[in-house]
Short mmCIF file of C-alpha atoms in Angstrom, two decimals:
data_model
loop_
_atom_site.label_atom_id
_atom_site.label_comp_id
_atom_site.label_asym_id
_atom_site.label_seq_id
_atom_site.Cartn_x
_atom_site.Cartn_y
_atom_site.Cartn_z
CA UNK A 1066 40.45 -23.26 -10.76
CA UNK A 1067 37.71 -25.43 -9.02
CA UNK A 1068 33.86 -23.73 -8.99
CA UNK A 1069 33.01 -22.49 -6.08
CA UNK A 1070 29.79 -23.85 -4.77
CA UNK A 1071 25.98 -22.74 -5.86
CA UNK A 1072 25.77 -19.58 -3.94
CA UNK A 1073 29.03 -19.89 -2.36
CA UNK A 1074 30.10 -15.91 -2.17
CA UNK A 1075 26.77 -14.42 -3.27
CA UNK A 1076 25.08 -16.15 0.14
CA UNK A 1077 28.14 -15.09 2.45
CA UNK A 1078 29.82 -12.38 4.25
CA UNK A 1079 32.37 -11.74 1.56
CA UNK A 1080 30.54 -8.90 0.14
CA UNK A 1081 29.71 -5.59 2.46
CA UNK A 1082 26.76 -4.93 -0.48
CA UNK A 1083 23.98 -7.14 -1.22
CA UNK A 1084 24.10 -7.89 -4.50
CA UNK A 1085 20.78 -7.50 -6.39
CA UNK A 1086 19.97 -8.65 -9.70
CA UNK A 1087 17.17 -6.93 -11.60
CA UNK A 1088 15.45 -8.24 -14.44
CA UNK A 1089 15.52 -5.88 -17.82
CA UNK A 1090 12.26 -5.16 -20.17
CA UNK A 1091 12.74 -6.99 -23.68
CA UNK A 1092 11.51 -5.65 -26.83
CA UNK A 1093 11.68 -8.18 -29.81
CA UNK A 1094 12.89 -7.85 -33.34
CA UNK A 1095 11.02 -5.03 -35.02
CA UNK A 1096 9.19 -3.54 -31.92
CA UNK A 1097 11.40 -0.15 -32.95
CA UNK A 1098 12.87 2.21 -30.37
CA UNK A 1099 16.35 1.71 -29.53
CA UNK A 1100 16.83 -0.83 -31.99
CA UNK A 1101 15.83 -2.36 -35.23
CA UNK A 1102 16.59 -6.05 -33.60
CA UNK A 1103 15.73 -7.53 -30.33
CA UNK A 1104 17.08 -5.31 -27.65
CA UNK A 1105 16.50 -5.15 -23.54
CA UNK A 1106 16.76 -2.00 -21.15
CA UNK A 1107 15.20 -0.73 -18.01
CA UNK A 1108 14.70 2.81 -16.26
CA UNK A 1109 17.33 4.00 -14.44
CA UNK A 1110 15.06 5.42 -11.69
CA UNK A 1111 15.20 1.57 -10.11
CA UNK A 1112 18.86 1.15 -10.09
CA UNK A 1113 18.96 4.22 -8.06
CA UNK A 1114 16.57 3.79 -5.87
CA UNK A 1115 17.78 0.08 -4.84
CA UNK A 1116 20.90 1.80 -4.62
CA UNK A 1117 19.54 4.59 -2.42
CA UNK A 1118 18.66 2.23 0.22
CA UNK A 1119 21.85 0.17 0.48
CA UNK A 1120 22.21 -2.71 -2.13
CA UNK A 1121 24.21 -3.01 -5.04
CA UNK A 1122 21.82 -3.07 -8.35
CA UNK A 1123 23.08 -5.32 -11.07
CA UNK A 1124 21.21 -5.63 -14.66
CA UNK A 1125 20.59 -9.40 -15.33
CA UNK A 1126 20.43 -9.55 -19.49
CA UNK A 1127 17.95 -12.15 -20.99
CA UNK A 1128 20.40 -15.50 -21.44
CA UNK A 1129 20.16 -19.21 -22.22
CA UNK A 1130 18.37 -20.76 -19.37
CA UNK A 1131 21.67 -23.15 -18.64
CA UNK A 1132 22.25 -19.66 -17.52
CA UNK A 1133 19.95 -19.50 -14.89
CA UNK A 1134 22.00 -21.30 -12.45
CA UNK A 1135 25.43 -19.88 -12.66
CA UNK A 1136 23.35 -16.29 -12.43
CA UNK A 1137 21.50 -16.87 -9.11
CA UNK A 1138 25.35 -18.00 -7.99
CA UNK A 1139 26.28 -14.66 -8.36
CA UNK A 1140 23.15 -12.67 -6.41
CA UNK A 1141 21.63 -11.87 -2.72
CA UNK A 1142 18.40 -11.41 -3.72
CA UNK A 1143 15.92 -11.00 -6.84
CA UNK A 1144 13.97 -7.90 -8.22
CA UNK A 1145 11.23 -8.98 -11.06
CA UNK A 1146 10.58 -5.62 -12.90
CA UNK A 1147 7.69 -4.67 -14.72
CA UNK A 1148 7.54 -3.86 -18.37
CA UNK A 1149 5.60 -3.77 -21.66
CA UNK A 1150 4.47 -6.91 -21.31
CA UNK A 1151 1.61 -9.71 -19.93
CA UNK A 1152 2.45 -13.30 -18.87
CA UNK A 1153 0.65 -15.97 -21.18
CA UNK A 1154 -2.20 -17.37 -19.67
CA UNK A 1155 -0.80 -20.94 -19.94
CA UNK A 1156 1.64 -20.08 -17.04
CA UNK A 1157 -1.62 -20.04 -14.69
CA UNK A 1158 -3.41 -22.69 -16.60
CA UNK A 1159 -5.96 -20.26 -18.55
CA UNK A 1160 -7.24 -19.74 -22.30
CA UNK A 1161 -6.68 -16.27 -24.01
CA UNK A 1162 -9.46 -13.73 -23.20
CA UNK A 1163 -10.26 -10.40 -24.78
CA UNK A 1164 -7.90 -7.46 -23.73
CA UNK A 1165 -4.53 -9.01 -23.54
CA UNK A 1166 -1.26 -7.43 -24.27
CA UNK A 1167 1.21 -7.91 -25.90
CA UNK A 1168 2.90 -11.05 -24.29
CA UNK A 1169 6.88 -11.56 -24.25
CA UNK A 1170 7.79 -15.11 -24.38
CA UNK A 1171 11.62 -14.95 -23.86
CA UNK A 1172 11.52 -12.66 -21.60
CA UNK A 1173 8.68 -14.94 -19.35
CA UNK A 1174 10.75 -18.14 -19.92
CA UNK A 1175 13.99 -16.32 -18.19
CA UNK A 1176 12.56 -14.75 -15.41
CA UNK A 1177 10.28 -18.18 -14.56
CA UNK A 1178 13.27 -19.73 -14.33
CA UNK A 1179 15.00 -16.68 -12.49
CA UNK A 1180 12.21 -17.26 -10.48
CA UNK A 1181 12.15 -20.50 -9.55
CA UNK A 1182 15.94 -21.00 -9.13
CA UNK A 1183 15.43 -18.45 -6.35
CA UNK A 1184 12.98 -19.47 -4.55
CA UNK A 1185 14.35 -23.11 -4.33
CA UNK A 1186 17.50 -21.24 -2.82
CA UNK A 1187 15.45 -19.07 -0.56
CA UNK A 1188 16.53 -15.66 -1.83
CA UNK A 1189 14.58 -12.91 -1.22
CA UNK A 1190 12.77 -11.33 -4.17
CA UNK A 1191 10.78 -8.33 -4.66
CA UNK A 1192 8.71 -8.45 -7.74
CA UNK A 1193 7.07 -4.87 -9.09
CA UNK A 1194 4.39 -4.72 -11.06
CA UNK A 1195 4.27 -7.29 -13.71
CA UNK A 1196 6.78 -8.94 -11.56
CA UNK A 1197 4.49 -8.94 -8.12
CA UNK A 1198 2.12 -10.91 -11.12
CA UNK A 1199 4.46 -13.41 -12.36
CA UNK A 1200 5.87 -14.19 -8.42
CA UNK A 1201 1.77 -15.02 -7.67
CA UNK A 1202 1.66 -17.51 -10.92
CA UNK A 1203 5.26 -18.90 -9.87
CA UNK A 1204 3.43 -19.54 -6.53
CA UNK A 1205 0.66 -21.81 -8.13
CA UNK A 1206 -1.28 -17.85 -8.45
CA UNK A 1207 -3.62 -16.72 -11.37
CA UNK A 1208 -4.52 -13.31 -12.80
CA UNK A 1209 -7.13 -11.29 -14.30
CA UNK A 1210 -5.58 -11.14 -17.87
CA UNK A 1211 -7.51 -7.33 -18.67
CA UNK A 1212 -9.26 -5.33 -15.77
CA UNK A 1213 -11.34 -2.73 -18.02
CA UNK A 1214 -12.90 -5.77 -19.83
CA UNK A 1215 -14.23 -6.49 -16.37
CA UNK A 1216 -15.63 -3.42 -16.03
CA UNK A 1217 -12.45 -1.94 -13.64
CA UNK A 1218 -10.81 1.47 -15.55
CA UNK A 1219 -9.17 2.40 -12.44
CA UNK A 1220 -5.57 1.64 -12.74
CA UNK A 1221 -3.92 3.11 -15.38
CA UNK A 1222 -3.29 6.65 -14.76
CA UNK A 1223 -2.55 9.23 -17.28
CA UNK A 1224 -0.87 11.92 -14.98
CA UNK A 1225 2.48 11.61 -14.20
CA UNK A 1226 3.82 8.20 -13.08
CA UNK A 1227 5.80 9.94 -9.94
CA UNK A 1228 2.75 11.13 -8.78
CA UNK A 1229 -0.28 8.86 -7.18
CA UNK A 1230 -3.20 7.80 -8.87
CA UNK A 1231 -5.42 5.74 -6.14
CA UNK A 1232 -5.22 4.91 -2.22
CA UNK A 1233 -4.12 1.09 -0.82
CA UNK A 1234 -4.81 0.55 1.98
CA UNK A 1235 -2.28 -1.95 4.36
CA UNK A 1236 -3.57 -5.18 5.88
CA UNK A 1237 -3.48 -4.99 9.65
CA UNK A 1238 -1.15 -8.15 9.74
CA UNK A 1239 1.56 -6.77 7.21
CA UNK A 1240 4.88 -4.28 8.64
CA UNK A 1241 2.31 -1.26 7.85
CA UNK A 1242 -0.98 -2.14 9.71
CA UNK A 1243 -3.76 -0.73 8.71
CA UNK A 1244 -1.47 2.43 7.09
CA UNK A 1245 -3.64 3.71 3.68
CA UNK A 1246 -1.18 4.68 1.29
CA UNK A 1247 -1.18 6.80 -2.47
CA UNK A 1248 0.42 5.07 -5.34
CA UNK A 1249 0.74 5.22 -8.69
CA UNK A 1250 -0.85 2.68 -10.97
CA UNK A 1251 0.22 1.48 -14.44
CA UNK A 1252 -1.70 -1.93 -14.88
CA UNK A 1253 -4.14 -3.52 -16.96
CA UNK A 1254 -3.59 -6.74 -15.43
CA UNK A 1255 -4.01 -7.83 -12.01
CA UNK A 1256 -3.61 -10.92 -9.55
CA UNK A 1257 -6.85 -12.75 -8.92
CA UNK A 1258 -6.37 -15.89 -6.98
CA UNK A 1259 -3.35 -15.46 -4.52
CA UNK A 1260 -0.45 -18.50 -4.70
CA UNK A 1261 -0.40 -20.88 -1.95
CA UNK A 1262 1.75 -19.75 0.55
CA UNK A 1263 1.34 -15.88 -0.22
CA UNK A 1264 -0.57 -13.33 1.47
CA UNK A 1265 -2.88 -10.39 1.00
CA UNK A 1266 -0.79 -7.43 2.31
CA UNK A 1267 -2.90 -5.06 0.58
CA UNK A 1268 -5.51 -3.95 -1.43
CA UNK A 1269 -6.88 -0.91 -3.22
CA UNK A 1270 -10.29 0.88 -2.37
CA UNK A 1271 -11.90 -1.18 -4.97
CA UNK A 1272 -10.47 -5.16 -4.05
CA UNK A 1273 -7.78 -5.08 -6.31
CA UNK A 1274 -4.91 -6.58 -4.57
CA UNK A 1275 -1.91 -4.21 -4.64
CA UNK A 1276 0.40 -6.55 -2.59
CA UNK A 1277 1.40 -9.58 -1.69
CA UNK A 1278 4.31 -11.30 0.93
CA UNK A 1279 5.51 -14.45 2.14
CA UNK A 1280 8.47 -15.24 4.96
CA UNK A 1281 7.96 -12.17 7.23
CA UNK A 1282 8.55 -9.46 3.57
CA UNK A 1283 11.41 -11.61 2.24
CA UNK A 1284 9.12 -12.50 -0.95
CA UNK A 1285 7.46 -9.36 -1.59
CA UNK A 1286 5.07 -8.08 -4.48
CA UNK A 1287 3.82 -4.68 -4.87
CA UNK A 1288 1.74 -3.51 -7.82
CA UNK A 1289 2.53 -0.24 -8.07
CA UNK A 1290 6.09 1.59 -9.19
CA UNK A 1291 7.77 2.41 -6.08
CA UNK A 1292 10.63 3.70 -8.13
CA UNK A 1293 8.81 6.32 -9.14
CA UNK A 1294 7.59 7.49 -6.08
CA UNK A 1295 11.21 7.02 -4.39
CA UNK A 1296 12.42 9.18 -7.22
CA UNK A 1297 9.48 12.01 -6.15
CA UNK A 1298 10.24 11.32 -2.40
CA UNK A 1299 7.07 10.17 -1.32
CA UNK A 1300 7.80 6.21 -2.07
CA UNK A 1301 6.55 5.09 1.76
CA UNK A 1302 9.30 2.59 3.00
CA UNK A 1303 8.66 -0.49 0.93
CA UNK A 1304 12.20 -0.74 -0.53
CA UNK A 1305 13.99 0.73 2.89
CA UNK A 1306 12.03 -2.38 4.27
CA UNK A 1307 12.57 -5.03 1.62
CA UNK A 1308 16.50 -3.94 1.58
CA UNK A 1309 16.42 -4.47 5.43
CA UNK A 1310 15.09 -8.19 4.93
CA UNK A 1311 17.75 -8.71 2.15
CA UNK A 1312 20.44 -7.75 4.66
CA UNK A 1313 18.74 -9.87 7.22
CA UNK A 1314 18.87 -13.13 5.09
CA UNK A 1315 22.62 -12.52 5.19
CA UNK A 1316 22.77 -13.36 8.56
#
């Protein structure tokens, strides 16, 4: 049987479900946990929630990148978790500083090209957390590779992730204008300069930039865990909104 073309039933009206493909957290060889060797896994509180608000949540496992192609055949749309991780500095053209984490190499090279192959397809994609950070370096963005060594300790909470930890408040151009939300916060990291083509869409009390957009919400970062908060019931709209542009990219 022939192939069918790049994006051939993933882009049409054969499915009734958008069909989302979320990136898993990797843990290398001898990180412990699960596994004595490399292993990958993610929360279940984000399948649900996409799930909750009408797409179809699919786990995309960490591959060869002459993967990356036939993948993206298979998807609507793009969600960049977050993770245990930080993006090297090279990605945004930047020497190591003092404070970063623990970096994750594989896992970087396959969502970059995730990334990428996505973008050039116009898919929508949602990137939380670490993922909102490594859509603004895939955008031509940079980040600030350790907030409390620049004097910020505000955004990593030690209360409950379901609960919030710090008020955003909503650019008056963005879906919610104006709107000051409470989210959680789990970050050490943050963007600094935004990517070409991306937009503030808001920012905490303090400048930190808690999200960004591009084409109207179909490329979204947010920096917080809406999961979490969707899971508590007080998540806000932002993946009842995002789910809405995925459906709307159908056509």
């Amino acid at each position: 049987m022939d192939r069918l073309p790049a994006g051939a039933v993933g882009r049409s009206q054969v499915r009734q479900t958008p069909r989302i493909g979320v990136t898993l957290d990797y843990f290398p060889e001898g990180y412990g946990g699960f596994s004595p060797v490399a292993w990958q896994a993610l929360r279940v509180n984000y399948f649900t929630a996409l799930y909750t608000v009408g797409l179809l949540p699919v786990a995309i496992p960490l591959l060869p990148q002459q993967a990356v192609g036939a993948m993206i055949d298979e998807l609507d749309a793009l969600v960049i978790s977050g993770g245990d991780f930080d993006i090297p500095p090279r990605y945004y053209g930047k020497e190591e500083e003092p404070g970063l984490g623990r970096v994750a190499e594989p896992r970087t090279v396959w969502e970059w090209g995730l990334l990428h192959e996505a973008l050039g397809r116009d898919l929508p994609i949602l990137g939380i957390c670490g993922g909102m950070q490594l859509l603004n370096v895939a955008c031509g963005g940079t980040l600030i590779q350790d907030l409390p060594t620049v004097g910020n300790m505000g955004h990593q909470q030690q209360n409950p992730r379901c609960e919030p930890h710090h008020a955003m408040r909503w650019r008056e151009d963005s879906p919610w204008s104006g709107e000051v939300w409470q989210v959680n916060s789990t970050h050490h990291q943050a963007v600094d300069e935004v990517g070409p083509g991306l937009q503030v869409w808001g920012s905490a009390e303090d400048g930190i930039v808690e999200a960004i957009a591009a084409l109207d919400g179909d490329l979204l970062g947010v920096q917080w865990h809406p999961e979490y908060l969707f899971e508590a019931g007080i998540e806000g709209g932002v993946l009842a909104f995002w789910a809405d542009r995925v459906r709307k990219s159908l056509g």
